[in-house]
Amino acid sequence: MELVMAVAVGILFMLGVYLILSKSLLRVILGTSLLTHGVHLLLLTMAGLKRGAPPLLGGEADAYVDPVPQALILTSIVISFGVTAFFLVLAYRAHQTAPEDDGGGAREGGEMP
Amino acid sequence: MSNLLIMPVLIPLCAAVLLIFLKENQRAQRLVAACASILSLAAALILISRIHRHGIQTLHMGGWAPPFGIVFVGDMLAGLLVLTTALTAAAVLLYSFFTIGPERERNYYYVFFHFLLVGVNGSFLTGDIFNLFVFFEVLLISSYALISLGGTRAQLRETVKYLLINIVSSTLFVAAVAYLYAAVGTLNMAQLSQRIAETGQGGVLNVIALLFLIVFSLKAGLFLFFWLPESYSAPPLAVRALFGALLTKVGLYAVLRTFTLIFAYDPGFTHPWIAVMGAAAMILGGVGAIAYTDIPRILNYNVIISVGFVALGLAAATPDALDGAVFYLMHDMLSKGLMYMLGGIIIMLAGSEKLGDMGGMLRRYPLIGWMFLVLALAVAGIPPLSGFAGKVLIIRGAFEHGMLTLSLIGLASSLLVLYSLIKIFMLAFWRSEPAREYPKVRAKGATAAAAGLLAIVIAMGIGSEIVYEYVAEAGAVMAHPQAYIEAVLKE
């Protein structure tokens, strides 16, 4: 299972980087989004995938899952959603201010879909 | 346990929330912002005296003891940086009362200002590497808002780049945290340090250390600074002062903290990287600073030089050099804030950013001119002023460590700093007046704010002995992380 996750993370990173390197700002935003999702999966995988029961406190459980990575991912997802939302608004505003060159001229010669 | 530790985070947070409701009332906004600033200063001073008398302070959130709970740690390094932040922020706040304009004030400028301070102070005080990431994000999101606030075309363009760079570096930060958690199994900095000391810092941990170095260098502008000169030119003057003084320094603090506490056990592998990156930052920053003839770019490249210089102190890692790094970091936050404030006043009075359009300002504005000259001398490290002590300690430490070339680069970078700033002084103030009309602007209030900060810079230089007593305490914790570990993990 870890191997599958590693490959998935690799593919997400690859697609993310590819999209970030493209010209249109919207693709760049999608790219950053994929990149952060890739890193969340990485966090989950690196901390060890699910083994046994839910995370319990105080119970005499034989097996339990490490709750820390899930708490970390939750925080990280919230942050990445916030930043992505800001990025989208910024791109929209940049498109409004300077529609002729994609998003305020971050890159020359591209178009904003 | 000391609840005082949360105050530097809580005061700006409450102020920011309160300020949201005072959108239309300019006077109330300023009053709240000023009160929060004074309270932060008081909290920082009390915190430092407490640390000085009782040792490292810790606060366990919700009563959960580390390593399981979230912990705030106030050692002398964090305390001094919180105090310096409070001083700089107070001066910049006063400066922005006179320069930021009602339009931005009405659009939550002070709110973002205070959220930024939440992030900065939180980064200094947290004792947990994931919370460092969270506080980084708090300050970054506020900084995105501050850069783009106003929505001119240049601002939007630069925000897009700045945002993209920071999203990528934050992604790498989370990846580095994931690897670190997989390798060591904890995120509490003290426990990380303890476990790495037990197992030894082998191959995998060195790779993770370098990943952290890349992440923090991107944020600090240490070698990976390609985004900095343009991004810092876009926002209004007060925001530039805030960024130049605080943002890169948080990244630098993270480098100092991680490489003296967590990844301190294989300096033969990690520290040469820091040294080379610091040297590259000093050389490239120096080239940039002397190459340009517009004030914002000269100042932006000066930020990069000083970041490289602090990295040099860390790379040498002798107790002296670490003391010097702390001293210089404090001096740098104050003086860079002041430099941007004075640079902003010059731009405002001359009505242009280009040095070619200026001249003869010494007769019109003698006070500003002499203030700028004193600042230039302080930044270059001329003895009675604040840059001197830190510089001497760092250079001496580097010589002791046998880093001859790097020490020479460090010394040469001081000359480049002096040259680039004196160039501003010569061209803007000393040269005969150009055949153009200066705009009629008054900058009394902004000058008063700058004068206050200059007084602190001078006082810090003259009172080096007193400051050094506290700085040495911070340096001692960095040189011997055992004290930090014991303070956090003791029962």
mmCIF file of N, CA, C and O in Angstrom, chain B residues 229 232-233 240 294-301 340 347 353-354:
data_model
loop_
_atom_site.group_PDB
_atom_site.id
_atom_site.type_symbol
_atom_site.label_atom_id
_atom_site.label_comp_id
_atom_site.label_asym_id
_atom_site.label_seq_id
_atom_site.Cartn_x
_atom_site.Cartn_y
_atom_site.Cartn_z
ATOM 1 N N PRO B 229 13.794 41.187 -4.438
ATOM 2 C CA PRO B 229 13.927 42.602 -4.802
ATOM 3 C C PRO B 229 12.684 43.165 -5.489
ATOM 4 O O PRO B 229 12.304 44.309 -5.246
ATOM 5 N N TYR B 232 9.430 43.224 -2.925
ATOM 6 C CA TYR B 232 9.480 44.236 -1.880
ATOM 7 C C TYR B 232 9.409 45.645 -2.444
ATOM 8 O O TYR B 232 9.378 46.607 -1.697
ATOM 9 N N SER B 233 9.413 45.766 -3.785
ATOM 10 C CA SER B 233 9.303 47.106 -4.350
ATOM 11 C C SER B 233 7.853 47.504 -4.590
ATOM 12 O O SER B 233 7.564 48.664 -4.816
ATOM 13 N N ARG B 240 6.676 48.129 3.103
ATOM 14 C CA ARG B 240 8.049 47.733 2.799
ATOM 15 C C ARG B 240 8.890 47.722 4.067
ATOM 16 O O ARG B 240 9.701 46.823 4.276
ATOM 17 N N ASP B 294 18.155 53.098 -7.964
ATOM 18 C CA ASP B 294 16.895 53.557 -7.373
ATOM 19 C C ASP B 294 16.801 53.040 -5.946
ATOM 20 O O ASP B 294 17.246 51.933 -5.626
ATOM 21 N N ILE B 295 16.259 53.896 -5.074
ATOM 22 C CA ILE B 295 16.343 53.627 -3.643
ATOM 23 C C ILE B 295 15.734 52.289 -3.240
ATOM 24 O O ILE B 295 16.377 51.521 -2.520
ATOM 25 N N PRO B 296 14.511 51.928 -3.690
ATOM 26 C CA PRO B 296 13.942 50.660 -3.210
ATOM 27 C C PRO B 296 14.841 49.462 -3.489
ATOM 28 O O PRO B 296 15.030 48.610 -2.624
ATOM 29 N N ARG B 297 15.425 49.409 -4.693
ATOM 30 C CA ARG B 297 16.238 48.229 -5.010
ATOM 31 C C ARG B 297 17.502 48.194 -4.174
ATOM 32 O O ARG B 297 17.932 47.134 -3.722
ATOM 33 N N ILE B 298 18.143 49.351 -3.974
ATOM 34 C CA ILE B 298 19.352 49.368 -3.146
ATOM 35 C C ILE B 298 19.030 48.826 -1.758
ATOM 36 O O ILE B 298 19.748 47.991 -1.209
ATOM 37 N N LEU B 299 17.907 49.279 -1.195
ATOM 38 C CA LEU B 299 17.542 48.828 0.152
ATOM 39 C C LEU B 299 17.218 47.342 0.154
ATOM 40 O O LEU B 299 17.613 46.609 1.062
ATOM 41 N N ASN B 300 16.500 46.869 -0.889
ATOM 42 C CA ASN B 300 16.144 45.450 -0.934
ATOM 43 C C ASN B 300 17.388 44.573 -0.975
ATOM 44 O O ASN B 300 17.454 43.547 -0.293
ATOM 45 N N TYR B 301 18.383 44.980 -1.767
ATOM 46 C CA TYR B 301 19.592 44.167 -1.826
ATOM 47 C C TYR B 301 20.365 44.239 -0.520
ATOM 48 O O TYR B 301 21.052 43.293 -0.141
ATOM 49 N N TYR B 340 14.213 51.549 5.664
ATOM 50 C CA TYR B 340 13.082 51.670 4.752
ATOM 51 C C TYR B 340 12.250 52.903 5.079
ATOM 52 O O TYR B 340 11.693 53.545 4.189
ATOM 53 N N ILE B 347 11.987 59.259 -0.653
ATOM 54 C CA ILE B 347 11.193 59.090 -1.877
ATOM 55 C C ILE B 347 10.008 60.044 -1.874
ATOM 56 O O ILE B 347 9.689 60.696 -2.871
ATOM 57 N N GLU B 353 11.622 57.754 -7.143
ATOM 58 C CA GLU B 353 12.432 56.699 -6.540
ATOM 59 C C GLU B 353 13.838 56.682 -7.112
ATOM 60 O O GLU B 353 14.723 56.029 -6.590
ATOM 61 N N LYS B 354 14.039 57.376 -8.215
ATOM 62 C CA LYS B 354 15.331 57.314 -8.912
ATOM 63 C C LYS B 354 16.306 58.334 -8.316
ATOM 64 O O LYS B 354 15.956 59.492 -8.131
#
